[in-house]
Amino acid sequence: KRYDRAICLRDIGELMEMIMEGTFHSFLTQEKYNQDMGDDERFDNPYDLMMVYSALIDAPDMAKFFWENSRTPIATSLVAHKIFLFLDKMEATWARIDEEMTEKLETSAREFERLACGLMTMCYHNYDKPDWVQILIVPLKEWGGLNLFDLATIIDAKNFIAHVAYQSYLTDLWMGQLKPTINSGRVR
């Protein structure tokens, strides 16, 4: 079915919320964003949004270009990973099983998860533990206030979850060496 209207940013925000299975609330769907903000306030960091768009239209090279310019590259790569997995799932749901397309989407998903893991490895080896833990737990306004720990869990990014930094933080939480704070039902 064709749409009788143009697709707007709110539609993209709603699609992202659906892809993230209700765990992410896009700023694009907020009334304040759509009404109160001036033009100069809306896109101080368009790269994340353009990466989402590029992934949604299955343009992994363009998505990688925008990812390279993101202020939140680890989170952005985790979200791209999720989008490509979602597209792969939709391909199967629509019964348009195209092995070449499936392989392309799975390859793109793996590549973006690999990028997230690579950056986390760099942080783990180049920063002291309090600094890389902060990278894992700082709320990211670009991603609905979620942090990397939340995103990886929600997205089920298995390789990122298996990363030594993620596992070390999880072990410290489990052993009581860190005091978690609860915000919106998420452990931080």
JSON list of N, CA and C in Angstrom, two decimals, residues 42-69:
[
{"chain": "A", "resi": 42, "resn": "ARG", "atom": "N", "xyz": [17.22, 21.79, 16.19]},
{"chain": "A", "resi": 42, "resn": "ARG", "atom": "CA", "xyz": [16.77, 20.44, 15.90]},
{"chain": "A", "resi": 42, "resn": "ARG", "atom": "C", "xyz": [17.88, 19.48, 15.55]},
{"chain": "A", "resi": 43, "resn": "PHE", "atom": "N", "xyz": [18.87, 19.89, 14.80]},
{"chain": "A", "resi": 43, "resn": "PHE", "atom": "CA", "xyz": [19.85, 18.96, 14.29]},
{"chain": "A", "resi": 43, "resn": "PHE", "atom": "C", "xyz": [21.27, 19.36, 14.63]},
{"chain": "A", "resi": 44, "resn": "ASP", "atom": "N", "xyz": [21.57, 19.43, 15.92]},
{"chain": "A", "resi": 44, "resn": "ASP", "atom": "CA", "xyz": [22.94, 19.74, 16.30]},
{"chain": "A", "resi": 44, "resn": "ASP", "atom": "C", "xyz": [23.85, 18.54, 16.04]},
{"chain": "A", "resi": 45, "resn": "ASN", "atom": "N", "xyz": [23.29, 17.36, 15.86]},
{"chain": "A", "resi": 45, "resn": "ASN", "atom": "CA", "xyz": [24.06, 16.16, 15.55]},
{"chain": "A", "resi": 45, "resn": "ASN", "atom": "C", "xyz": [23.25, 15.30, 14.58]},
{"chain": "A", "resi": 46, "resn": "PRO", "atom": "N", "xyz": [23.22, 15.65, 13.30]},
{"chain": "A", "resi": 46, "resn": "PRO", "atom": "CA", "xyz": [22.38, 14.90, 12.35]},
{"chain": "A", "resi": 46, "resn": "PRO", "atom": "C", "xyz": [22.94, 13.54, 11.96]},
{"chain": "A", "resi": 47, "resn": "TYR", "atom": "N", "xyz": [24.18, 13.25, 12.32]},
{"chain": "A", "resi": 47, "resn": "TYR", "atom": "CA", "xyz": [24.81, 12.03, 11.83]},
{"chain": "A", "resi": 47, "resn": "TYR", "atom": "C", "xyz": [24.13, 10.76, 12.32]},
{"chain": "A", "resi": 48, "resn": "ASP", "atom": "N", "xyz": [23.70, 10.75, 13.60]},
{"chain": "A", "resi": 48, "resn": "ASP", "atom": "CA", "xyz": [23.02, 9.56, 14.10]},
{"chain": "A", "resi": 48, "resn": "ASP", "atom": "C", "xyz": [21.72, 9.32, 13.34]},
{"chain": "A", "resi": 49, "resn": "LEU", "atom": "N", "xyz": [20.96, 10.38, 13.13]},
{"chain": "A", "resi": 49, "resn": "LEU", "atom": "CA", "xyz": [19.70, 10.27, 12.41]},
{"chain": "A", "resi": 49, "resn": "LEU", "atom": "C", "xyz": [19.93, 9.83, 10.97]},
{"chain": "A", "resi": 50, "resn": "MET", "atom": "N", "xyz": [20.95, 10.36, 10.34]},
{"chain": "A", "resi": 50, "resn": "MET", "atom": "CA", "xyz": [21.24, 9.98, 8.96]},
{"chain": "A", "resi": 50, "resn": "MET", "atom": "C", "xyz": [21.75, 8.54, 8.88]},
{"chain": "A", "resi": 51, "resn": "MET", "atom": "N", "xyz": [22.46, 8.08, 9.93]},
{"chain": "A", "resi": 51, "resn": "MET", "atom": "CA", "xyz": [22.86, 6.67, 9.96]},
{"chain": "A", "resi": 51, "resn": "MET", "atom": "C", "xyz": [21.63, 5.78, 10.04]},
{"chain": "A", "resi": 52, "resn": "VAL", "atom": "N", "xyz": [20.66, 6.16, 10.89]},
{"chain": "A", "resi": 52, "resn": "VAL", "atom": "CA", "xyz": [19.42, 5.38, 11.01]},
{"chain": "A", "resi": 52, "resn": "VAL", "atom": "C", "xyz": [18.73, 5.32, 9.65]},
{"chain": "A", "resi": 53, "resn": "TYR", "atom": "N", "xyz": [18.59, 6.46, 9.00]},
{"chain": "A", "resi": 53, "resn": "TYR", "atom": "CA", "xyz": [17.95, 6.51, 7.68]},
{"chain": "A", "resi": 53, "resn": "TYR", "atom": "C", "xyz": [18.70, 5.61, 6.68]},
{"chain": "A", "resi": 54, "resn": "SER", "atom": "N", "xyz": [20.02, 5.71, 6.67]},
{"chain": "A", "resi": 54, "resn": "SER", "atom": "CA", "xyz": [20.83, 4.92, 5.73]},
{"chain": "A", "resi": 54, "resn": "SER", "atom": "C", "xyz": [20.66, 3.43, 5.98]},
{"chain": "A", "resi": 55, "resn": "ALA", "atom": "N", "xyz": [20.63, 3.04, 7.25]},
{"chain": "A", "resi": 55, "resn": "ALA", "atom": "CA", "xyz": [20.44, 1.63, 7.56]},
{"chain": "A", "resi": 55, "resn": "ALA", "atom": "C", "xyz": [19.04, 1.18, 7.15]},
{"chain": "A", "resi": 56, "resn": "LEU", "atom": "N", "xyz": [18.04, 2.01, 7.39]},
{"chain": "A", "resi": 56, "resn": "LEU", "atom": "CA", "xyz": [16.66, 1.64, 7.05]},
{"chain": "A", "resi": 56, "resn": "LEU", "atom": "C", "xyz": [16.46, 1.46, 5.55]},
{"chain": "A", "resi": 57, "resn": "ILE", "atom": "N", "xyz": [17.24, 2.17, 4.74]},
{"chain": "A", "resi": 57, "resn": "ILE", "atom": "CA", "xyz": [17.11, 1.99, 3.29]},
{"chain": "A", "resi": 57, "resn": "ILE", "atom": "C", "xyz": [18.15, 1.00, 2.77]},
{"chain": "A", "resi": 58, "resn": "ASP", "atom": "N", "xyz": [18.78, 0.28, 3.70]},
{"chain": "A", "resi": 58, "resn": "ASP", "atom": "CA", "xyz": [19.77, -0.74, 3.37]},
{"chain": "A", "resi": 58, "resn": "ASP", "atom": "C", "xyz": [20.91, -0.17, 2.53]},
{"chain": "A", "resi": 59, "resn": "ALA", "atom": "N", "xyz": [21.51, 0.87, 3.07]},
{"chain": "A", "resi": 59, "resn": "ALA", "atom": "CA", "xyz": [22.69, 1.47, 2.44]},
{"chain": "A", "resi": 59, "resn": "ALA", "atom": "C", "xyz": [23.84, 1.43, 3.46]},
{"chain": "A", "resi": 60, "resn": "PRO", "atom": "N", "xyz": [24.45, 0.25, 3.65]},
{"chain": "A", "resi": 60, "resn": "PRO", "atom": "CA", "xyz": [25.45, 0.10, 4.70]},
{"chain": "A", "resi": 60, "resn": "PRO", "atom": "C", "xyz": [26.69, 0.99, 4.55]},
{"chain": "A", "resi": 61, "resn": "ASP", "atom": "N", "xyz": [27.12, 1.25, 3.32]},
{"chain": "A", "resi": 61, "resn": "ASP", "atom": "CA", "xyz": [28.28, 2.12, 3.13]},
{"chain": "A", "resi": 61, "resn": "ASP", "atom": "C", "xyz": [27.97, 3.55, 3.56]},
{"chain": "A", "resi": 62, "resn": "MET", "atom": "N", "xyz": [26.77, 4.02, 3.22]},
{"chain": "A", "resi": 62, "resn": "MET", "atom": "CA", "xyz": [26.36, 5.35, 3.65]},
{"chain": "A", "resi": 62, "resn": "MET", "atom": "C", "xyz": [26.17, 5.38, 5.17]},
{"chain": "A", "resi": 63, "resn": "ALA", "atom": "N", "xyz": [25.61, 4.31, 5.73]},
{"chain": "A", "resi": 63, "resn": "ALA", "atom": "CA", "xyz": [25.43, 4.23, 7.18]},
{"chain": "A", "resi": 63, "resn": "ALA", "atom": "C", "xyz": [26.79, 4.30, 7.87]},
{"chain": "A", "resi": 64, "resn": "LYS", "atom": "N", "xyz": [27.78, 3.63, 7.31]},
{"chain": "A", "resi": 64, "resn": "LYS", "atom": "CA", "xyz": [29.12, 3.65, 7.91]},
{"chain": "A", "resi": 64, "resn": "LYS", "atom": "C", "xyz": [29.73, 5.05, 7.83]},
{"chain": "A", "resi": 65, "resn": "PHE", "atom": "N", "xyz": [29.50, 5.76, 6.74]},
{"chain": "A", "resi": 65, "resn": "PHE", "atom": "CA", "xyz": [29.99, 7.13, 6.63]},
{"chain": "A", "resi": 65, "resn": "PHE", "atom": "C", "xyz": [29.42, 7.99, 7.75]},
{"chain": "A", "resi": 66, "resn": "PHE", "atom": "N", "xyz": [28.12, 7.91, 7.96]},
{"chain": "A", "resi": 66, "resn": "PHE", "atom": "CA", "xyz": [27.51, 8.72, 9.02]},
{"chain": "A", "resi": 66, "resn": "PHE", "atom": "C", "xyz": [27.94, 8.23, 10.39]},
{"chain": "A", "resi": 67, "resn": "TRP", "atom": "N", "xyz": [28.13, 6.92, 10.55]},
{"chain": "A", "resi": 67, "resn": "TRP", "atom": "CA", "xyz": [28.62, 6.37, 11.82]},
{"chain": "A", "resi": 67, "resn": "TRP", "atom": "C", "xyz": [29.99, 6.96, 12.14]},
{"chain": "A", "resi": 68, "resn": "GLU", "atom": "N", "xyz": [30.85, 7.09, 11.15]},
{"chain": "A", "resi": 68, "resn": "GLU", "atom": "CA", "xyz": [32.20, 7.62, 11.37]},
{"chain": "A", "resi": 68, "resn": "GLU", "atom": "C", "xyz": [32.17, 9.05, 11.91]},
{"chain": "A", "resi": 69, "resn": "ASN", "atom": "N", "xyz": [31.08, 9.76, 11.69]},
{"chain": "A", "resi": 69, "resn": "ASN", "atom": "CA", "xyz": [30.97, 11.14, 12.14]},
{"chain": "A", "resi": 69, "resn": "ASN", "atom": "C", "xyz": [30.09, 11.29, 13.37]}
]
